[in-house]
Amino acid sequence: MNCKAVQRTNVKEFRQGLRLALLFALCMIMACFFTIASSAGQSSGRQSRAGQFSGRESISTAAPESVISLASSPKPPAEIVARRAGDARFEKAPANYHIFPAATAGESTSVEELTLDFAGETTLTGIKSTNKDFVIESGGTCQEGDSHTRGESCSLLVRFTPQGPGHRLGFVSVTHTAAPTPALFGLTGNSYAPVISFTPAQITTVPATVSSGKGIIGSATSLAIDGGDILYIADTGDDVLREIDSTGILTSTSSFFSAPVSIAVDSFGNVWADVVPGSTYYFVNYGPSHVQSGWSSSYVSGSTCTESAPCSLVSVGLDNSAEISIDSNDNLFMEEGSEGALEMPVGGWLDVSSPLNLWYLSDVYAYYLGPPSIFAVSPSDDLFTGISYSLQGECAIVEEPVYSAESTPVYTRVAGGLKCGFSGDGGQASGAEISSTLGQFAFDLAGNMYFSDEGNQRVRRIDAATGVIHTIAGNGTAGYTGDGGRATAATLHSPTGVAVNSQGAVYIVSSATTGQVVRQVGPQGYLTFGNQDKGVASAAQLVTVSNTGNNTMTLTNAEIVGADKGDFKIDTTTTTCILTQGTELYSGQTCRIGIIFTPPAVGARTATLTLLDNTVNGADSVTLTGTGVLPTPTFKITAPANGASFTSGTAVTFSVSVTSASGVQPTGTVQFKVDGTNHGTAVTLSGTGTASTSLTGLTTASHTLSATYSGDANYAAAGPISVSITVKAAATVKFTAPSTTPELTSTTAIGLAVDVTSKSTPAPTGKVTFSVDEKAVATVAIVSGKASAKTGTLAAGTHTVTAVYGGDAHHSAAKASEKITVAP
């Protein structure tokens, strides 16, 4: 209970003082009553952690009421709080929160006065803002070291200076002597600015989530980001909620949590998590001051809970709930096992004594044939559900307006269709394929939807304005690689949770070598061209530029900067972005920029494409990298042919050519080798790019001839290239028949015979083919160095007989010819 006194009481007036004293006494009595109740709640909380909850109970670790409170002040009109329909209006702000008028990110608003009231005696020991979105200005009357008594007030001057667009959240933390924990006063407001996101973007691992290559997160499936860009992790495996703030430090909480499976944050910094699905379920809230509360209740079937007649959470319970999501009006949504889905307003929730009411939604897909794969509410109050029908092999994402879910369901297929798989990037999501295993939905300020396509090892985005689907991270291969490079070339392993911060950076839970890590995509873009020939222009690579913020981007200038800026240029043919001063890119719009890389020198080359604009940082950049290499010439062996056979003692000419289809003629030398050993000194290329050498004295065996080009100032070295040849011993073929005695006649069959010999061992083997007048008459095997055959009768006249030895593994082919005369 808030026991603050009437503001700015004049304690010198007796009647006012007496009235104040009576009020304070009443407050003290009430405070004692609630302290007893709170102690009972804390006892229940300890039981719940041990799994001893039964029935319908509430738990809380609420700290004692602070003696300092924030005086209420009129909330600005709705049109000043929110500039766009659907943005947070903070209509249900609890006590101790101050609402600022909407502001443009990167600019400062006028100073607003916050009044702190004191219900007891205390001394202020510290006053600070928890983030840079809210700046405490000098001139207020609340000063460190000042003491205040019951009934007094002091003022703080605070300026709203949003560091990013969207809903912003911060706190004034006041330490004082009346309590060991500081008093926190919420500061919130909407901010508007463009945000430029690039695809492909650079991917890194959030340092706090990895140690020696091993992830320190355990089986997390859900992420959430609050209005101060604090990242929350539902670490299911380690039974904790974790958070990472702007300092990059990872902290954990553990009190009531047992396997938190889903997480979301409302406009006022309250973290909502569902834990331990089962027959008895408890649901936990974790407040800005790390105060924790929980509810445990058995599910009551058959309850009729509607928007017009809601039910109390503790009266009906929850059945195997999952996938918590919160809209901009601080209504909590989740899937629920028996009823499908539910909605429960949580804005303005104060403590465990405040009732939470819910009503069921008409979501026929929820838990159809099993638990839902994915579910969320968008900033525009549309419900998205991932479905997978194993019997039909269908995987899809469907959308349903909340107003429809509260009456008659009407569904629209957003992505996927009649087949599970992976396809469709760059086209309409409604025609794409997605996997049967999805992780989490997230939305950026422009309404684009991100989801972890876990079965495809990717994270994908569906653009709200066009319905086009893209992969923003992962190449489809399971792994943990690619940090520092292009996110679309990196490997992810079973990506689950996904969230987007106000600067467009996308966070992904993915497995590492062991455990899980959180990986960050963007906001910086990244293009890599790999190796590119010196002086030769690459094909254009494209980077997609998206305004994922909630205001129009106005371009001041687009330029490539850096030491090697001349190596890269914007390709006007493939660029669809208009890169002239004053060009606007509306929220949700995308365009492309093409970049060509032409390295004038070898080695690593880098530059940065910079867009100067009206984003919070005033500039957005894409890292451009590539490596200049010397082109490789066309290098080939012109002689001998691969597999050629040569006779021992014969000179072998070994020739190569080094040429280029473009540019100057290659120069330099060629080193010839025989069986891996240099053959003489390197031979200088001729003016036409040829080189040769003569090989003699090769032994009778198989040999490998190779050549290596040295390269020159314009061309890279090349080779070695090689051919294989065989050197064989010489064989001799000599006719031993027919003989001229007796005379050969046309009526007598003629016999042919040869001797096949060699000076090398072993003796020749194989076959001999006999022919007469170039017409083969017989092919016979060599036996003991001899081969013979009969031709039959020949016509009278002169004839040429030939014997051709085909050679064998050790001997070259050989032949012999003779002329014979046949008489009539």
Tab-separated table of C-alpha atoms in Angstrom, residues 72-287:
chain	number	residue	atom	x	y	z
A	72	SER	CA	1.210	11.364	-9.644
A	73	SER	CA	1.112	13.793	-12.538
A	74	PRO	CA	-1.243	14.200	-15.485
A	75	LYS	CA	-0.420	11.882	-18.367
A	76	PRO	CA	-0.045	13.669	-21.701
A	77	PRO	CA	-2.889	13.207	-24.192
A	78	ALA	CA	-2.818	10.010	-26.244
A	79	GLU	CA	-1.883	11.802	-29.461
A	80	ILE	CA	1.167	13.279	-27.744
A	81	VAL	CA	2.197	9.999	-26.127
A	82	ALA	CA	1.943	8.039	-29.408
A	83	ARG	CA	2.329	9.432	-32.912
A	84	ARG	CA	1.178	6.249	-34.635
A	85	ALA	CA	-1.815	4.020	-34.120
A	86	GLY	CA	-0.878	0.842	-32.325
A	87	ASP	CA	2.065	2.328	-30.445
A	88	ALA	CA	2.207	2.034	-26.666
A	89	ARG	CA	0.009	4.598	-24.908
A	90	PHE	CA	0.836	3.529	-21.329
A	91	GLU	CA	-2.806	3.845	-20.328
A	92	LYS	CA	-2.394	1.374	-17.480
A	93	ALA	CA	0.758	2.790	-15.966
A	94	PRO	CA	1.149	1.743	-12.330
A	95	ALA	CA	2.138	4.088	-9.546
A	96	ASN	CA	5.675	5.440	-9.507
A	97	TYR	CA	5.888	5.756	-13.307
A	98	HIS	CA	6.184	8.969	-15.277
A	99	ILE	CA	5.028	9.136	-18.910
A	100	PHE	CA	6.866	11.480	-21.278
A	101	PRO	CA	5.512	12.911	-24.531
A	102	ALA	CA	6.731	11.192	-27.676
A	103	ALA	CA	10.103	12.359	-28.954
A	104	THR	CA	12.400	11.991	-31.928
A	105	ALA	CA	15.298	9.685	-31.162
A	106	GLY	CA	18.616	11.455	-30.884
A	107	GLU	CA	16.999	14.735	-29.860
A	108	SER	CA	16.160	16.082	-26.414
A	109	THR	CA	12.734	17.037	-25.142
A	110	SER	CA	11.931	19.800	-22.743
A	111	VAL	CA	12.674	19.143	-19.087
A	112	GLU	CA	9.880	17.697	-16.952
A	113	GLU	CA	9.604	18.021	-13.187
A	114	LEU	CA	9.149	14.860	-11.121
A	115	THR	CA	8.095	15.218	-7.495
A	116	LEU	CA	9.249	12.724	-4.878
A	117	ASP	CA	7.122	12.462	-1.717
A	118	PHE	CA	8.449	11.193	1.601
A	119	ALA	CA	6.391	9.078	4.004
A	120	GLY	CA	9.154	8.732	6.547
A	121	GLU	CA	12.480	10.057	7.617
A	122	THR	CA	15.443	9.325	5.340
A	123	THR	CA	18.608	10.791	3.842
A	124	LEU	CA	19.277	10.651	0.100
A	125	THR	CA	22.602	8.984	-0.614
A	126	GLY	CA	22.477	8.670	-4.392
A	127	ILE	CA	20.353	9.732	-7.363
A	128	LYS	CA	20.988	8.419	-10.869
A	129	SER	CA	19.290	7.465	-14.098
A	130	THR	CA	19.689	3.824	-15.113
A	131	ASN	CA	20.250	4.605	-18.811
A	132	LYS	CA	21.019	7.409	-21.218
A	133	ASP	CA	17.445	7.752	-22.473
A	134	PHE	CA	16.617	9.832	-19.426
A	135	VAL	CA	18.958	12.541	-18.173
A	136	ILE	CA	18.676	14.130	-14.744
A	137	GLU	CA	19.348	17.833	-15.155
A	138	SER	CA	20.659	20.199	-12.523
A	139	GLY	CA	18.271	22.561	-10.782
A	140	GLY	CA	16.050	20.098	-8.942
A	141	THR	CA	15.635	20.259	-5.197
A	142	CYS	CA	16.367	16.547	-4.631
A	143	GLN	CA	20.040	16.492	-3.772
A	144	GLU	CA	22.365	13.777	-2.522
A	145	GLY	CA	23.024	14.234	1.174
A	146	ASP	CA	19.707	15.984	1.872
A	147	SER	CA	17.502	14.625	4.641
A	148	HIS	CA	13.721	14.587	4.427
A	149	THR	CA	10.994	13.865	6.942
A	150	ARG	CA	7.463	12.601	6.633
A	151	GLY	CA	5.305	14.877	4.509
A	152	GLU	CA	8.142	16.615	2.686
A	153	SER	CA	8.738	16.626	-1.062
A	154	CYS	CA	11.540	17.442	-3.459
A	155	SER	CA	11.801	17.685	-7.229
A	156	LEU	CA	13.886	16.143	-9.994
A	157	LEU	CA	14.323	17.672	-13.432
A	158	VAL	CA	14.476	14.962	-16.104
A	159	ARG	CA	14.908	15.282	-19.826
A	160	PHE	CA	13.803	12.540	-22.265
A	161	THR	CA	16.699	11.981	-24.691
A	162	PRO	CA	15.869	8.697	-26.444
A	163	GLN	CA	18.850	6.761	-27.714
A	164	GLY	CA	16.758	4.672	-30.040
A	165	PRO	CA	13.279	4.469	-31.514
A	166	GLY	CA	10.282	2.618	-30.154
A	167	HIS	CA	9.126	2.241	-26.607
A	168	ARG	CA	11.839	3.498	-24.249
A	169	LEU	CA	12.125	2.551	-20.603
A	170	GLY	CA	14.378	3.657	-17.797
A	171	PHE	CA	14.374	4.292	-14.088
A	172	VAL	CA	15.522	6.863	-11.605
A	173	SER	CA	17.312	4.979	-8.860
A	174	VAL	CA	17.350	6.688	-5.482
A	175	THR	CA	19.435	5.181	-2.711
A	176	HIS	CA	18.630	6.313	0.814
A	177	THR	CA	19.146	5.410	4.440
A	178	ALA	CA	15.656	4.062	5.124
A	179	ALA	CA	16.129	0.862	3.090
A	180	PRO	CA	19.041	-1.230	1.827
A	181	THR	CA	17.616	-1.345	-1.717
A	182	PRO	CA	17.124	1.746	-3.868
A	183	ALA	CA	13.729	3.165	-4.734
A	184	LEU	CA	13.026	2.876	-8.463
A	185	PHE	CA	10.803	5.280	-10.379
A	186	GLY	CA	9.840	4.298	-13.896
A	187	LEU	CA	10.396	6.637	-16.848
A	188	THR	CA	8.883	5.762	-20.176
A	189	GLY	CA	7.878	7.217	-23.504
A	190	ASN	CA	7.752	6.540	-27.225
A	191	SER	CA	10.525	7.529	-29.556
A	192	TYR	CA	10.609	7.822	-33.340
A	193	ALA	CA	13.521	7.406	-35.728
A	194	PRO	CA	14.508	5.435	-38.794
A	195	VAL	CA	16.641	2.332	-38.372
A	196	ILE	CA	18.706	1.000	-41.245
A	197	SER	CA	19.254	-2.752	-41.385
A	198	PHE	CA	21.367	-4.542	-43.974
A	199	THR	CA	21.236	-7.984	-45.530
A	200	PRO	CA	23.767	-9.504	-45.512
A	201	ALA	CA	24.908	-8.212	-42.141
A	202	GLN	CA	27.857	-9.080	-39.956
A	203	ILE	CA	27.422	-11.843	-37.376
A	204	THR	CA	29.189	-12.073	-34.027
A	205	THR	CA	28.744	-13.940	-30.755
A	206	VAL	CA	27.631	-11.887	-27.756
A	207	PRO	CA	30.812	-12.152	-25.636
A	208	ALA	CA	29.042	-12.693	-22.320
A	209	THR	CA	27.440	-15.918	-23.574
A	210	VAL	CA	30.573	-17.813	-24.607
A	211	SER	CA	33.680	-19.013	-22.849
A	212	SER	CA	36.522	-20.789	-24.674
A	213	GLY	CA	34.245	-21.576	-27.574
A	214	LYS	CA	31.615	-23.136	-25.335
A	215	GLY	CA	28.179	-21.682	-24.734
A	216	ILE	CA	27.083	-20.947	-21.199
A	217	ILE	CA	23.342	-20.953	-21.938
A	218	GLY	CA	21.406	-24.177	-21.373
A	219	SER	CA	18.503	-25.205	-23.634
A	220	ALA	CA	17.021	-21.712	-24.023
A	221	THR	CA	14.132	-21.297	-26.445
A	222	SER	CA	12.971	-17.713	-25.883
A	223	LEU	CA	14.385	-14.169	-25.875
A	224	ALA	CA	12.851	-10.788	-25.070
A	225	ILE	CA	14.017	-7.162	-25.183
A	226	ASP	CA	12.628	-4.331	-23.071
A	227	GLY	CA	12.374	-0.606	-23.757
A	228	GLY	CA	15.896	-0.065	-22.490
A	229	ASP	CA	17.329	-2.620	-24.919
A	230	ILE	CA	18.046	-5.083	-22.112
A	231	LEU	CA	18.106	-8.594	-23.522
A	232	TYR	CA	16.378	-11.296	-21.456
A	233	ILE	CA	17.002	-15.026	-21.891
A	234	ALA	CA	14.719	-17.788	-20.619
A	235	ASP	CA	17.472	-20.258	-19.756
A	236	THR	CA	15.395	-23.406	-19.470
A	237	GLY	CA	18.269	-25.774	-18.852
A	238	ASP	CA	19.774	-23.755	-16.004
A	239	ASP	CA	16.487	-22.821	-14.269
A	240	VAL	CA	17.193	-19.088	-14.479
A	241	LEU	CA	16.285	-15.915	-16.276
A	242	ARG	CA	19.341	-14.136	-17.608
A	243	GLU	CA	19.765	-10.564	-18.764
A	244	ILE	CA	22.368	-8.562	-20.666
A	245	ASP	CA	22.295	-4.768	-20.363
A	246	SER	CA	24.182	-2.050	-22.223
A	247	THR	CA	27.396	-2.896	-20.368
A	248	GLY	CA	27.368	-6.367	-21.932
A	249	ILE	CA	27.442	-8.097	-18.546
A	250	LEU	CA	25.367	-11.268	-18.157
A	251	THR	CA	23.461	-11.552	-14.874
A	252	SER	CA	21.049	-14.200	-13.642
A	253	THR	CA	18.107	-14.606	-11.276
A	254	SER	CA	16.975	-17.842	-9.759
A	255	SER	CA	14.448	-17.545	-6.976
A	256	PHE	CA	11.193	-19.082	-8.251
A	257	PHE	CA	12.253	-20.218	-11.662
A	258	SER	CA	12.243	-23.837	-12.647
A	259	ALA	CA	12.831	-24.304	-16.361
A	260	PRO	CA	11.376	-21.038	-17.743
A	261	VAL	CA	10.230	-21.885	-21.245
A	262	SER	CA	8.954	-18.555	-22.588
A	263	ILE	CA	9.515	-14.910	-21.759
A	264	ALA	CA	8.131	-11.450	-22.592
A	265	VAL	CA	8.474	-7.915	-21.197
A	266	ASP	CA	5.685	-5.345	-20.812
A	267	SER	CA	5.903	-1.569	-21.254
A	268	PHE	CA	6.880	-1.024	-17.618
A	269	GLY	CA	9.781	-3.470	-17.438
A	270	ASN	CA	7.911	-6.364	-15.863
A	271	VAL	CA	9.207	-9.680	-17.168
A	272	TRP	CA	6.627	-12.444	-17.559
A	273	ALA	CA	7.657	-16.067	-17.835
A	274	ASP	CA	5.814	-19.353	-17.895
A	275	VAL	CA	7.542	-22.276	-16.290
A	276	VAL	CA	7.223	-26.008	-15.760
A	277	PRO	CA	4.324	-26.944	-18.039
A	278	GLY	CA	2.295	-29.728	-16.519
A	279	SER	CA	-0.809	-30.551	-14.536
A	280	THR	CA	0.071	-28.024	-11.824
A	281	TYR	CA	1.487	-24.856	-13.285
A	282	TYR	CA	2.915	-21.692	-11.941
A	283	PHE	CA	3.455	-18.446	-13.708
A	284	VAL	CA	6.054	-15.915	-12.647
A	285	ASN	CA	6.572	-12.165	-12.897
A	286	TYR	CA	9.941	-10.529	-12.388
A	287	GLY	CA	9.786	-6.776	-11.825
